[in-house]
PDB file of C-alpha atoms and ligand atoms in Angstrom:
ATOM      1  CA  MET A 906     -53.181 -81.866 -32.544  1.00 86.00           C
ATOM      2  CA  ILE A 907     -49.609 -83.071 -32.068  1.00 95.00           C
ATOM      3  CA  PRO A 908     -47.491 -81.901 -34.999  1.00 97.00           C
ATOM      4  CA  ALA A 909     -45.808 -84.573 -37.113  1.00 98.00           C
ATOM      5  CA  LEU A 910     -42.650 -82.564 -36.934  1.00 98.00           C
ATOM      6  CA  ALA A 911     -41.903 -79.710 -34.557  1.00 98.00           C
ATOM      7  CA  VAL A 912     -38.788 -77.566 -34.344  1.00 98.00           C
ATOM      8  CA  TYR A 913     -38.380 -75.287 -31.327  1.00 98.00           C
ATOM      9  CA  GLY A 914     -35.772 -72.524 -31.122  1.00 98.00           C
ATOM     10  CA  VAL A 915     -33.157 -74.413 -33.082  1.00 98.00           C
ATOM     11  CA  GLU A 916     -29.797 -72.726 -33.393  1.00 98.00           C
ATOM     12  CA  LYS A 917     -26.715 -73.888 -35.255  1.00 98.00           C
ATOM     13  CA  ARG A 918     -23.231 -72.424 -35.378  1.00 98.00           C
ATOM     14  CA  PHE A 919     -20.274 -73.526 -37.450  1.00 96.00           C
ATOM     15  CA  GLY A 920     -17.283 -72.154 -35.578  1.00 94.00           C
ATOM     16  CA  ALA A 921     -18.054 -68.498 -34.965  1.00 93.00           C
ATOM     17  CA  THR A 922     -20.651 -68.307 -37.733  1.00 96.00           C
ATOM     18  CA  GLN A 923     -24.275 -68.482 -36.628  1.00 97.00           C
ATOM     19  CA  ILE A 924     -26.234 -70.241 -39.369  1.00 98.00           C
ATOM     20  CA  LEU A 925     -29.624 -70.921 -37.703  1.00 98.00           C
ATOM     21  CA  ARG A 926     -30.838 -68.259 -35.283  1.00 98.00           C
ATOM     22  CA  GLY A 927     -33.803 -69.769 -33.444  1.00 97.00           C
ATOM     23  CA  VAL A 928     -35.913 -71.666 -35.952  1.00 98.00           C
ATOM     24  CA  ASP A 929     -39.491 -72.622 -35.019  1.00 98.00           C
ATOM     25  CA  LEU A 930     -41.580 -74.825 -37.269  1.00 97.00           C
ATOM     26  CA  ALA A 931     -44.661 -76.993 -36.709  1.00 97.00           C
ATOM     27  CA  ILE A 932     -45.879 -79.292 -39.454  1.00 98.00           C
ATOM     28  CA  GLU A 933     -49.217 -81.057 -39.158  1.00 97.00           C
ATOM     29  CA  PRO A 934     -49.590 -84.778 -39.902  1.00 97.00           C
ATOM     30  CA  GLY A 935     -50.248 -85.183 -43.631  1.00 97.00           C
ATOM     31  CA  GLU A 936     -49.223 -81.624 -44.441  1.00 97.00           C
ATOM     32  CA  ARG A 937     -47.022 -80.802 -47.430  1.00 97.00           C
ATOM     33  CA  HIS A 938     -44.761 -78.001 -46.320  1.00 98.00           C
ATOM     34  CA  ALA A 939     -42.236 -76.194 -48.517  1.00 97.00           C
ATOM     35  CA  LEU A 940     -39.156 -74.479 -47.139  1.00 97.00           C
ATOM     36  CA  ILE A 941     -37.847 -71.735 -49.369  1.00 95.00           C
ATOM     37  CA  GLY A 942     -35.127 -69.147 -49.005  1.00 93.00           C
ATOM     38  CA  PRO A 943     -31.985 -67.803 -50.637  1.00 93.00           C
ATOM     39  CA  ASN A 944     -28.821 -69.850 -51.141  1.00 92.00           C
ATOM     40  CA  GLY A 945     -26.939 -70.236 -47.894  1.00 94.00           C
ATOM     41  CA  ALA A 946     -29.984 -69.438 -45.720  1.00 95.00           C
ATOM     42  CA  GLY A 947     -29.528 -72.693 -43.787  1.00 97.00           C
ATOM     43  CA  LYS A 948     -32.207 -74.927 -45.325  1.00 96.00           C
ATOM     44  CA  SER A 949     -30.014 -78.000 -45.819  1.00 95.00           C
ATOM     45  CA  THR A 950     -28.434 -77.392 -42.417  1.00 97.00           C
ATOM     46  CA  LEU A 951     -31.893 -77.516 -40.826  1.00 98.00           C
ATOM     47  CA  PHE A 952     -32.688 -80.764 -42.673  1.00 97.00           C
ATOM     48  CA  ASN A 953     -29.429 -82.228 -41.467  1.00 96.00           C
ATOM     49  CA  LEU A 954     -30.274 -81.372 -37.849  1.00 98.00           C
ATOM     50  CA  ILE A 955     -33.768 -82.874 -38.160  1.00 98.00           C
ATOM     51  CA  ALA A 956     -32.385 -86.085 -39.677  1.00 96.00           C
ATOM     52  CA  GLY A 957     -29.743 -86.404 -36.970  1.00 96.00           C
ATOM     53  CA  GLY A 958     -26.727 -85.761 -39.206  1.00 95.00           C
ATOM     54  CA  ALA A 959     -25.610 -82.997 -36.831  1.00 96.00           C
ATOM     55  CA  ARG A 960     -26.751 -81.608 -33.493  1.00 96.00           C
ATOM     56  CA  PRO A 961     -28.124 -78.134 -32.865  1.00 98.00           C
ATOM     57  CA  ASN A 962     -26.362 -75.792 -30.428  1.00 98.00           C
ATOM     58  CA  ALA A 963     -29.738 -75.014 -28.905  1.00 98.00           C
ATOM     59  CA  GLY A 964     -33.368 -75.986 -29.320  1.00 98.00           C
ATOM     60  CA  ARG A 965     -35.397 -79.139 -29.649  1.00 98.00           C
ATOM     61  CA  ILE A 966     -36.849 -81.282 -32.436  1.00 98.00           C
ATOM     62  CA  ASP A 967     -39.867 -83.578 -31.945  1.00 98.00           C
ATOM     63  CA  LEU A 968     -41.296 -86.255 -34.221  1.00 98.00           C
ATOM     64  CA  PHE A 969     -44.960 -86.882 -33.322  1.00 97.00           C
ATOM     65  CA  GLY A 970     -44.388 -85.423 -29.887  1.00 96.00           C
ATOM     66  CA  ALA A 971     -41.302 -87.499 -29.056  1.00 97.00           C
ATOM     67  CA  GLU A 972     -37.975 -85.746 -28.850  1.00 98.00           C
ATOM     68  CA  ILE A 973     -35.417 -86.807 -31.497  1.00 98.00           C
ATOM     69  CA  THR A 974     -32.918 -83.951 -31.045  1.00 97.00           C
ATOM     70  CA  ARG A 975     -29.973 -86.067 -30.022  1.00 93.00           C
ATOM     71  CA  LEU A 976     -30.778 -89.384 -31.686  1.00 96.00           C
ATOM     72  CA  ALA A 977     -28.512 -90.968 -34.294  1.00 95.00           C
ATOM     73  CA  PRO A 978     -29.679 -90.861 -37.936  1.00 92.00           C
ATOM     74  CA  ALA A 979     -30.522 -94.598 -37.978  1.00 89.00           C
ATOM     75  CA  ALA A 980     -32.676 -94.254 -34.864  1.00 93.00           C
ATOM     76  CA  ILE A 981     -34.565 -91.364 -36.451  1.00 94.00           C
ATOM     77  CA  THR A 982     -35.056 -93.369 -39.656  1.00 90.00           C
ATOM     78  CA  ARG A 983     -36.496 -96.217 -37.570  1.00 90.00           C
ATOM     79  CA  ARG A 984     -39.044 -93.792 -36.162  1.00 93.00           C
ATOM     80  CA  GLY A 985     -40.326 -93.176 -39.667  1.00 93.00           C
ATOM     81  CA  LEU A 986     -38.456 -90.157 -40.963  1.00 95.00           C
ATOM     82  CA  ALA A 987     -36.707 -90.462 -44.326  1.00 93.00           C
ATOM     83  CA  ARG A 988     -34.495 -87.877 -45.917  1.00 90.00           C
ATOM     84  CA  SER A 989     -33.422 -87.570 -49.510  1.00 82.00           C
ATOM     85  CA  PHE A 990     -30.208 -85.808 -50.358  1.00 63.00           C
ATOM     86  CA  GLN A 991     -29.431 -83.366 -53.134  1.00 51.00           C
ATOM     87  CA  THR A 992     -27.520 -86.299 -54.648  1.00 55.00           C
ATOM     88  CA  THR A 993     -29.058 -89.745 -54.917  1.00 59.00           C
ATOM     89  CA  SER A 994     -28.217 -92.590 -52.586  1.00 70.00           C
ATOM     90  CA  VAL A 995     -29.038 -95.687 -54.644  1.00 81.00           C
ATOM     91  CA  PHE A 996     -26.807 -98.762 -54.912  1.00 89.00           C
ATOM     92  CA  ALA A 997     -25.570 -98.209 -58.475  1.00 90.00           C
ATOM     93  CA  ARG A 998     -24.754-101.861 -59.247  1.00 93.00           C
ATOM     94  CA  LEU A 999     -27.941-103.380 -57.855  1.00 94.00           C
ATOM     95  CA  SER A1000     -31.069-103.596 -59.959  1.00 96.00           C
ATOM     96  CA  VAL A1001     -33.847-101.102 -59.409  1.00 96.00           C
ATOM     97  CA  PHE A1002     -35.983-103.829 -57.855  1.00 96.00           C
ATOM     98  CA  ASP A1003     -33.202-105.003 -55.509  1.00 94.00           C
ATOM     99  CA  ASN A1004     -32.626-101.435 -54.330  1.00 94.00           C
ATOM    100  CA  LEU A1005     -36.281-101.260 -53.334  1.00 94.00           C
ATOM    101  CA  ARG A1006     -36.119-104.710 -51.739  1.00 93.00           C
ATOM    102  CA  CYS A1007     -33.170-103.605 -49.607  1.00 90.00           C
ATOM    103  CA  ALA A1008     -35.102-100.610 -48.332  1.00 89.00           C
ATOM    104  CA  ALA A1009     -38.210-102.698 -47.654  1.00 89.00           C
ATOM    105  CA  MET A1010     -36.106-105.394 -45.979  1.00 86.00           C
ATOM    106  CA  LEU A1011     -34.418-102.969 -43.609  1.00 82.00           C
ATOM    107  CA  ALA A1012     -37.802-101.699 -42.492  1.00 78.00           C
ATOM    108  CA  GLU A1013     -39.107-105.252 -42.127  1.00 75.00           C
ATOM    109  CA  ARG A1014     -36.046-106.273 -40.094  1.00 70.00           C
ATOM    110  CA  ASP A1015     -36.953-103.663 -37.527  1.00 65.00           C
ATOM    111  CA  ARG A1016     -40.442-105.092 -37.193  1.00 61.00           C
ATOM    112  CA  THR A1017     -39.732-108.823 -37.120  1.00 59.00           C
ATOM    113  CA  ARG A1018     -37.477-111.428 -35.508  1.00 59.00           C
ATOM    114  CA  TRP A1019     -34.791-113.076 -37.585  1.00 57.00           C
ATOM    115  CA  TRP A1020     -36.588-116.449 -37.746  1.00 55.00           C
ATOM    116  CA  GLN A1021     -39.613-114.769 -39.299  1.00 57.00           C
ATOM    117  CA  ARG A1022     -37.574-113.165 -42.011  1.00 54.00           C
ATOM    118  CA  PHE A1023     -37.677-115.918 -44.638  1.00 56.00           C
ATOM    119  CA  SER A1024     -41.432-116.043 -44.630  1.00 55.00           C
ATOM    120  CA  GLY A1025     -41.298-112.256 -44.524  1.00 61.00           C
ATOM    121  CA  SER A1026     -39.510-112.079 -47.875  1.00 78.00           C
ATOM    122  CA  ARG A1027     -42.840-112.280 -49.700  1.00 81.00           C
ATOM    123  CA  THR A1028     -43.976-109.190 -47.835  1.00 84.00           C
ATOM    124  CA  VAL A1029     -40.743-107.479 -48.838  1.00 89.00           C
ATOM    125  CA  ASP A1030     -41.154-108.398 -52.515  1.00 92.00           C
ATOM    126  CA  ALA A1031     -44.767-107.283 -52.532  1.00 92.00           C
ATOM    127  CA  ARG A1032     -43.846-103.967 -50.964  1.00 92.00           C
ATOM    128  CA  ALA A1033     -40.991-103.448 -53.457  1.00 95.00           C
ATOM    129  CA  ASP A1034     -43.332-104.255 -56.349  1.00 95.00           C
ATOM    130  CA  GLN A1035     -45.967-101.861 -55.131  1.00 95.00           C
ATOM    131  CA  VAL A1036     -43.449 -99.015 -54.799  1.00 96.00           C
ATOM    132  CA  LEU A1037     -41.850 -99.845 -58.173  1.00 97.00           C
ATOM    133  CA  GLU A1038     -45.233 -99.314 -59.775  1.00 96.00           C
ATOM    134  CA  ALA A1039     -46.015 -96.195 -57.725  1.00 95.00           C
ATOM    135  CA  VAL A1040     -42.830 -94.387 -58.771  1.00 95.00           C
ATOM    136  CA  GLY A1041     -43.295 -95.379 -62.410  1.00 95.00           C
ATOM    137  CA  LEU A1042     -40.222 -97.581 -62.751  1.00 97.00           C
ATOM    138  CA  SER A1043     -41.862-100.938 -63.562  1.00 97.00           C
ATOM    139  CA  ALA A1044     -40.241-100.995 -67.002  1.00 97.00           C
ATOM    140  CA  ARG A1045     -36.832-100.467 -65.356  1.00 97.00           C
ATOM    141  CA  ARG A1046     -37.189-103.265 -62.804  1.00 97.00           C
ATOM    142  CA  HIS A1047     -34.116-105.328 -63.810  1.00 97.00           C
ATOM    143  CA  ILE A1048     -31.857-102.471 -64.864  1.00 96.00           C
ATOM    144  CA  GLN A1049     -28.809-101.536 -62.781  1.00 96.00           C
ATOM    145  CA  ALA A1050     -29.789 -98.472 -60.802  1.00 94.00           C
ATOM    146  CA  GLY A1051     -26.580 -96.683 -61.802  1.00 93.00           C
ATOM    147  CA  THR A1052     -27.632 -96.677 -65.446  1.00 95.00           C
ATOM    148  CA  LEU A1053     -30.965 -94.910 -64.851  1.00 93.00           C
ATOM    149  CA  SER A1054     -31.384 -91.349 -66.064  1.00 92.00           C
ATOM    150  CA  TYR A1055     -30.965 -88.649 -63.452  1.00 89.00           C
ATOM    151  CA  ALA A1056     -34.716 -88.077 -63.149  1.00 90.00           C
ATOM    152  CA  GLU A1057     -35.299 -91.824 -62.809  1.00 93.00           C
ATOM    153  CA  GLN A1058     -32.671 -92.053 -60.068  1.00 91.00           C
ATOM    154  CA  ARG A1059     -34.500 -89.353 -58.164  1.00 90.00           C
ATOM    155  CA  ALA A1060     -37.742 -91.307 -58.589  1.00 92.00           C
ATOM    156  CA  LEU A1061     -35.967 -94.378 -57.231  1.00 93.00           C
ATOM    157  CA  ASP A1062     -34.612 -92.316 -54.353  1.00 91.00           C
ATOM    158  CA  LEU A1063     -38.183 -91.372 -53.465  1.00 92.00           C
ATOM    159  CA  GLY A1064     -39.142 -95.033 -53.850  1.00 93.00           C
ATOM    160  CA  LEU A1065     -36.479 -96.037 -51.312  1.00 92.00           C
ATOM    161  CA  ALA A1066     -38.046 -93.736 -48.732  1.00 90.00           C
ATOM    162  CA  LEU A1067     -41.506 -95.107 -49.477  1.00 91.00           C
ATOM    163  CA  ALA A1068     -40.368 -98.744 -49.417  1.00 91.00           C
ATOM    164  CA  GLY A1069     -38.793 -98.082 -46.038  1.00 89.00           C
ATOM    165  CA  GLY A1070     -42.260 -97.157 -44.773  1.00 89.00           C
ATOM    166  CA  ALA A1071     -41.438 -93.584 -43.789  1.00 92.00           C
ATOM    167  CA  HIS A1072     -44.417 -91.507 -42.631  1.00 95.00           C
ATOM    168  CA  THR A1073     -42.448 -88.252 -42.742  1.00 97.00           C
ATOM    169  CA  LEU A1074     -40.232 -87.265 -45.657  1.00 96.00           C
ATOM    170  CA  LEU A1075     -37.615 -84.567 -46.016  1.00 96.00           C
ATOM    171  CA  LEU A1076     -36.833 -83.842 -49.657  1.00 95.00           C
ATOM    172  CA  ASP A1077     -34.018 -81.422 -50.375  1.00 93.00           C
ATOM    173  CA  GLU A1078     -34.461 -79.845 -53.823  1.00 92.00           C
ATOM    174  CA  PRO A1079     -36.055 -82.898 -55.456  1.00 91.00           C
ATOM    175  CA  THR A1080     -36.250 -81.153 -58.851  1.00 91.00           C
ATOM    176  CA  ALA A1081     -32.713 -79.755 -58.887  1.00 89.00           C
ATOM    177  CA  GLY A1082     -30.952 -80.444 -62.175  1.00 89.00           C
ATOM    178  CA  MET A1083     -34.157 -81.322 -64.025  1.00 91.00           C
ATOM    179  CA  ASN A1084     -35.656 -79.583 -67.029  1.00 91.00           C
ATOM    180  CA  ARG A1085     -39.163 -78.118 -66.705  1.00 91.00           C
ATOM    181  CA  ALA A1086     -40.976 -81.186 -67.990  1.00 92.00           C
ATOM    182  CA  GLU A1087     -39.000 -83.538 -65.745  1.00 92.00           C
ATOM    183  CA  ALA A1088     -39.528 -81.235 -62.759  1.00 92.00           C
ATOM    184  CA  ALA A1089     -43.284 -81.113 -63.337  1.00 93.00           C
ATOM    185  CA  ARG A1090     -43.399 -84.914 -63.578  1.00 93.00           C
ATOM    186  CA  ALA A1091     -41.287 -85.279 -60.432  1.00 93.00           C
ATOM    187  CA  ILE A1092     -43.563 -82.950 -58.473  1.00 94.00           C
ATOM    188  CA  GLU A1093     -46.639 -84.841 -59.653  1.00 94.00           C
ATOM    189  CA  LEU A1094     -44.986 -88.108 -58.612  1.00 94.00           C
ATOM    190  CA  ILE A1095     -44.139 -86.699 -55.177  1.00 95.00           C
ATOM    191  CA  ARG A1096     -47.669 -85.366 -54.786  1.00 94.00           C
ATOM    192  CA  ALA A1097     -49.248 -88.702 -55.685  1.00 94.00           C
ATOM    193  CA  THR A1098     -46.933 -90.968 -53.699  1.00 93.00           C
ATOM    194  CA  THR A1099     -46.811 -88.904 -50.513  1.00 93.00           C
ATOM    195  CA  ALA A1100     -50.591 -88.629 -50.053  1.00 93.00           C
ATOM    196  CA  GLY A1101     -51.347 -89.155 -46.368  1.00 93.00           C
ATOM    197  CA  ARG A1102     -47.707 -88.679 -45.367  1.00 96.00           C
ATOM    198  CA  THR A1103     -46.025 -85.601 -43.984  1.00 97.00           C
ATOM    199  CA  LEU A1104     -43.678 -83.841 -46.353  1.00 98.00           C
ATOM    200  CA  LEU A1105     -41.115 -81.127 -45.735  1.00 98.00           C
ATOM    201  CA  MET A1106     -39.441 -80.064 -48.940  1.00 96.00           C
ATOM    202  CA  VAL A1107     -36.810 -77.527 -49.910  1.00 95.00           C
ATOM    203  CA  GLU A1108     -37.660 -76.227 -53.355  1.00 92.00           C
ATOM    204  CA  HIS A1109     -36.498 -73.209 -55.313  1.00 86.00           C
ATOM    205  CA  ASP A1110     -38.985 -73.593 -58.163  1.00 86.00           C
ATOM    206  CA  MET A1111     -42.059 -71.576 -57.152  1.00 85.00           C
ATOM    207  CA  ASP A1112     -44.261 -73.361 -59.713  1.00 86.00           C
ATOM    208  CA  ALA A1113     -43.386 -76.616 -57.987  1.00 90.00           C
ATOM    209  CA  VAL A1114     -44.064 -75.086 -54.561  1.00 91.00           C
ATOM    210  CA  PHE A1115     -47.473 -73.892 -55.718  1.00 88.00           C
ATOM    211  CA  ALA A1116     -48.313 -77.277 -57.205  1.00 89.00           C
ATOM    212  CA  ILE A1117     -47.645 -79.198 -54.017  1.00 94.00           C
ATOM    213  CA  ALA A1118     -47.413 -77.168 -50.806  1.00 96.00           C
ATOM    214  CA  ASP A1119     -50.215 -76.618 -48.301  1.00 97.00           C
ATOM    215  CA  ARG A1120     -48.027 -74.102 -46.507  1.00 97.00           C
ATOM    216  CA  VAL A1121     -44.688 -72.472 -47.107  1.00 97.00           C
ATOM    217  CA  SER A1122     -42.039 -71.217 -44.685  1.00 97.00           C
ATOM    218  CA  VAL A1123     -39.402 -68.734 -45.718  1.00 96.00           C
ATOM    219  CA  LEU A1124     -35.938 -69.016 -44.191  1.00 96.00           C
ATOM    220  CA  VAL A1125     -33.729 -65.961 -44.555  1.00 94.00           C
ATOM    221  CA  GLN A1126     -30.381 -65.602 -42.816  1.00 93.00           C
ATOM    222  CA  GLY A1127     -31.163 -68.378 -40.359  1.00 96.00           C
ATOM    223  CA  ARG A1128     -34.628 -67.158 -39.353  1.00 96.00           C
ATOM    224  CA  ILE A1129     -38.138 -68.071 -40.498  1.00 96.00           C
ATOM    225  CA  ILE A1130     -39.487 -64.708 -41.641  1.00 94.00           C
ATOM    226  CA  ALA A1131     -42.930 -65.939 -42.751  1.00 95.00           C
ATOM    227  CA  THR A1132     -45.145 -69.033 -42.811  1.00 97.00           C
ATOM    228  CA  GLY A1133     -48.419 -69.274 -44.724  1.00 96.00           C
ATOM    229  CA  THR A1134     -50.273 -70.553 -47.748  1.00 96.00           C
ATOM    230  CA  PRO A1135     -48.414 -70.285 -51.048  1.00 94.00           C
ATOM    231  CA  ALA A1136     -50.694 -67.408 -52.102  1.00 93.00           C
ATOM    232  CA  ALA A1137     -50.122 -65.527 -48.841  1.00 94.00           C
ATOM    233  CA  ILE A1138     -46.371 -66.025 -49.114  1.00 93.00           C
ATOM    234  CA  ARG A1139     -46.318 -64.793 -52.687  1.00 89.00           C
ATOM    235  CA  ALA A1140     -48.187 -61.659 -51.594  1.00 90.00           C
ATOM    236  CA  ASP A1141     -46.031 -61.021 -48.496  1.00 89.00           C
ATOM    237  CA  ALA A1142     -44.065 -57.804 -48.864  1.00 87.00           C
ATOM    238  CA  ALA A1143     -41.227 -58.848 -46.562  1.00 85.00           C
ATOM    239  CA  VAL A1144     -40.834 -62.136 -48.417  1.00 86.00           C
ATOM    240  CA  ARG A1145     -40.790 -60.384 -51.754  1.00 86.00           C
ATOM    241  CA  ALA A1146     -38.142 -57.974 -50.557  1.00 85.00           C
ATOM    242  CA  ALA A1147     -35.979 -60.680 -49.004  1.00 81.00           C
ATOM    243  CA  TYR A1148     -36.326 -63.416 -51.547  1.00 76.00           C
ATOM    244  CA  LEU A1149     -38.935 -63.501 -54.252  1.00 65.00           C
ATOM    245  CA  GLY A1150     -38.106 -60.162 -55.828  1.00 60.00           C
ATOM    246  CA  ASP A1151     -35.069 -59.869 -58.067  1.00 48.00           C
ATOM    247  CA  ASN A1152     -33.328 -58.183 -55.156  1.00 42.00           C
ATOM    248  CA  VAL A1153     -32.223 -61.524 -53.662  1.00 41.00           C
ATOM    249  CA  ARG A1154     -30.149 -61.105 -50.516  1.00 38.00           C
ATOM    250  CA  THR A1155     -27.955 -63.909 -49.296  1.00 38.00           C
TER     251      THR A1155
HETATM  252  N1  ATP B2528     -20.347 -78.241 -42.130  1.00 63.23           N
HETATM  253  C1  ATP B2528     -20.290 -76.910 -42.323  1.00 63.23           C
HETATM  254  N2  ATP B2528     -19.271 -76.182 -41.812  1.00 63.23           N
HETATM  255  C2  ATP B2528     -19.211 -74.847 -41.995  1.00 63.23           C
HETATM  256  N3  ATP B2528     -20.144 -74.129 -42.640  1.00 63.23           N
HETATM  257  C3  ATP B2528     -21.186 -74.798 -43.159  1.00 63.23           C
HETATM  258  C4  ATP B2528     -21.308 -76.209 -43.031  1.00 63.23           C
HETATM  259  N4  ATP B2528     -22.471 -76.606 -43.656  1.00 63.23           N
HETATM  260  C5  ATP B2528     -23.009 -75.470 -44.145  1.00 63.23           C
HETATM  261  N5  ATP B2528     -22.260 -74.395 -43.856  1.00 63.23           N
HETATM  262  C6  ATP B2528     -22.569 -72.994 -44.200  1.00 63.23           C
HETATM  263  O1  ATP B2528     -23.843 -72.712 -43.667  1.00 63.23           O
HETATM  264  C7  ATP B2528     -24.567 -71.855 -44.542  1.00 63.23           C
HETATM  265  C8  ATP B2528     -25.908 -72.476 -44.860  1.00 63.23           C
HETATM  266  O2  ATP B2528     -25.707 -73.601 -45.694  1.00 63.23           O
HETATM  267  P1  ATP B2528     -26.910 -74.534 -46.173  1.00 63.23           P
HETATM  268  O3  ATP B2528     -26.316 -75.583 -47.018  1.00 63.23           O
HETATM  269  O4  ATP B2528     -27.716 -74.941 -45.010  1.00 63.23           O
HETATM  270  O5  ATP B2528     -27.742 -73.500 -47.052  1.00 63.23           O
HETATM  271  P2  ATP B2528     -29.013 -73.763 -47.971  1.00 63.23           P
HETATM  272  O6  ATP B2528     -30.076 -72.843 -47.481  1.00 63.23           O
HETATM  273  O7  ATP B2528     -29.313 -75.201 -48.036  1.00 63.23           O
HETATM  274  O8  ATP B2528     -28.481 -73.233 -49.374  1.00 63.23           O
HETATM  275  P3  ATP B2528     -28.742 -73.778 -50.872  1.00 63.23           P
HETATM  276  O9  ATP B2528     -30.040 -73.163 -51.311  1.00 63.23           O
HETATM  277  O10 ATP B2528     -27.599 -73.211 -51.647  1.00 63.23           O
HETATM  278  O11 ATP B2528     -28.757 -75.269 -50.867  1.00 63.23           O
HETATM  279  C9  ATP B2528     -23.678 -71.629 -45.752  1.00 63.23           C
HETATM  280  O12 ATP B2528     -23.026 -70.390 -45.602  1.00 63.23           O
HETATM  281  C10 ATP B2528     -22.703 -72.770 -45.691  1.00 63.23           C
HETATM  282  O13 ATP B2528     -21.477 -72.398 -46.262  1.00 63.23           O
HETATM  283 MG1   MG B2529     -29.276 -76.627 -49.563  1.00 63.23          MG
END
């Protein structure tokens, strides 16, 4: 089977500092994959390379078998990959609904000609409505996005990716800054709304990883030291020594 996302021998240096040292990763279509590892291991750097925000010094990245290594971020987005940042990227002064409409409209624009767009606005509204409901923000429809709570903004952020029609999602620490109850709700929301899509997620909270991930990869000092089921990873001696134990090396 062609992986949804494949990373081959990716290396990244910043100046003289080698951050990624030959990363290999293959994620099946529809798989939920968690990337864990100590602070500074290179997780966000890897996401940035996949999303086109920077280029690797070596290696190759494929999305459904087509190389995306040197494409611009917008071109990668058009191919169905969406990335959420550690901070949210909503338009603060637009309503929740209009934020979703913008995301749906951008995706629609790529599929249709300009003269079809007015009739296409019903499709856009319907899509925005459907996502609004899915991410649990129906009651917040007309509220300015900037006034949402932090957890709600993250839900909207996820909604933007869904409204854009992404089949592959990169979520970088989606529960960061949340309390336990909010984090559990966020993970449940991600689980429910990403069914059938491919998900690669950086997450420090092991409860969250266990609740959602089919497989886990562990990045330590720029190398994947283990990939496996959450249970196998939790039992892995090398992983425990490098990361999960209290002896965390960075
Ligand atoms: N643009 C940059 N220029 C120089 N160094 C960078 C740059 N971006 C990241 N780094 C360095 O690369 C290393 C890896 O950073 P990265 O953000 O990828 O780690 P991470 O695994 O996401 O960590 P965290 O869990 O804290 O989010 C860090 O030492 C960081 O300081
Ligand atoms: Mg990071």
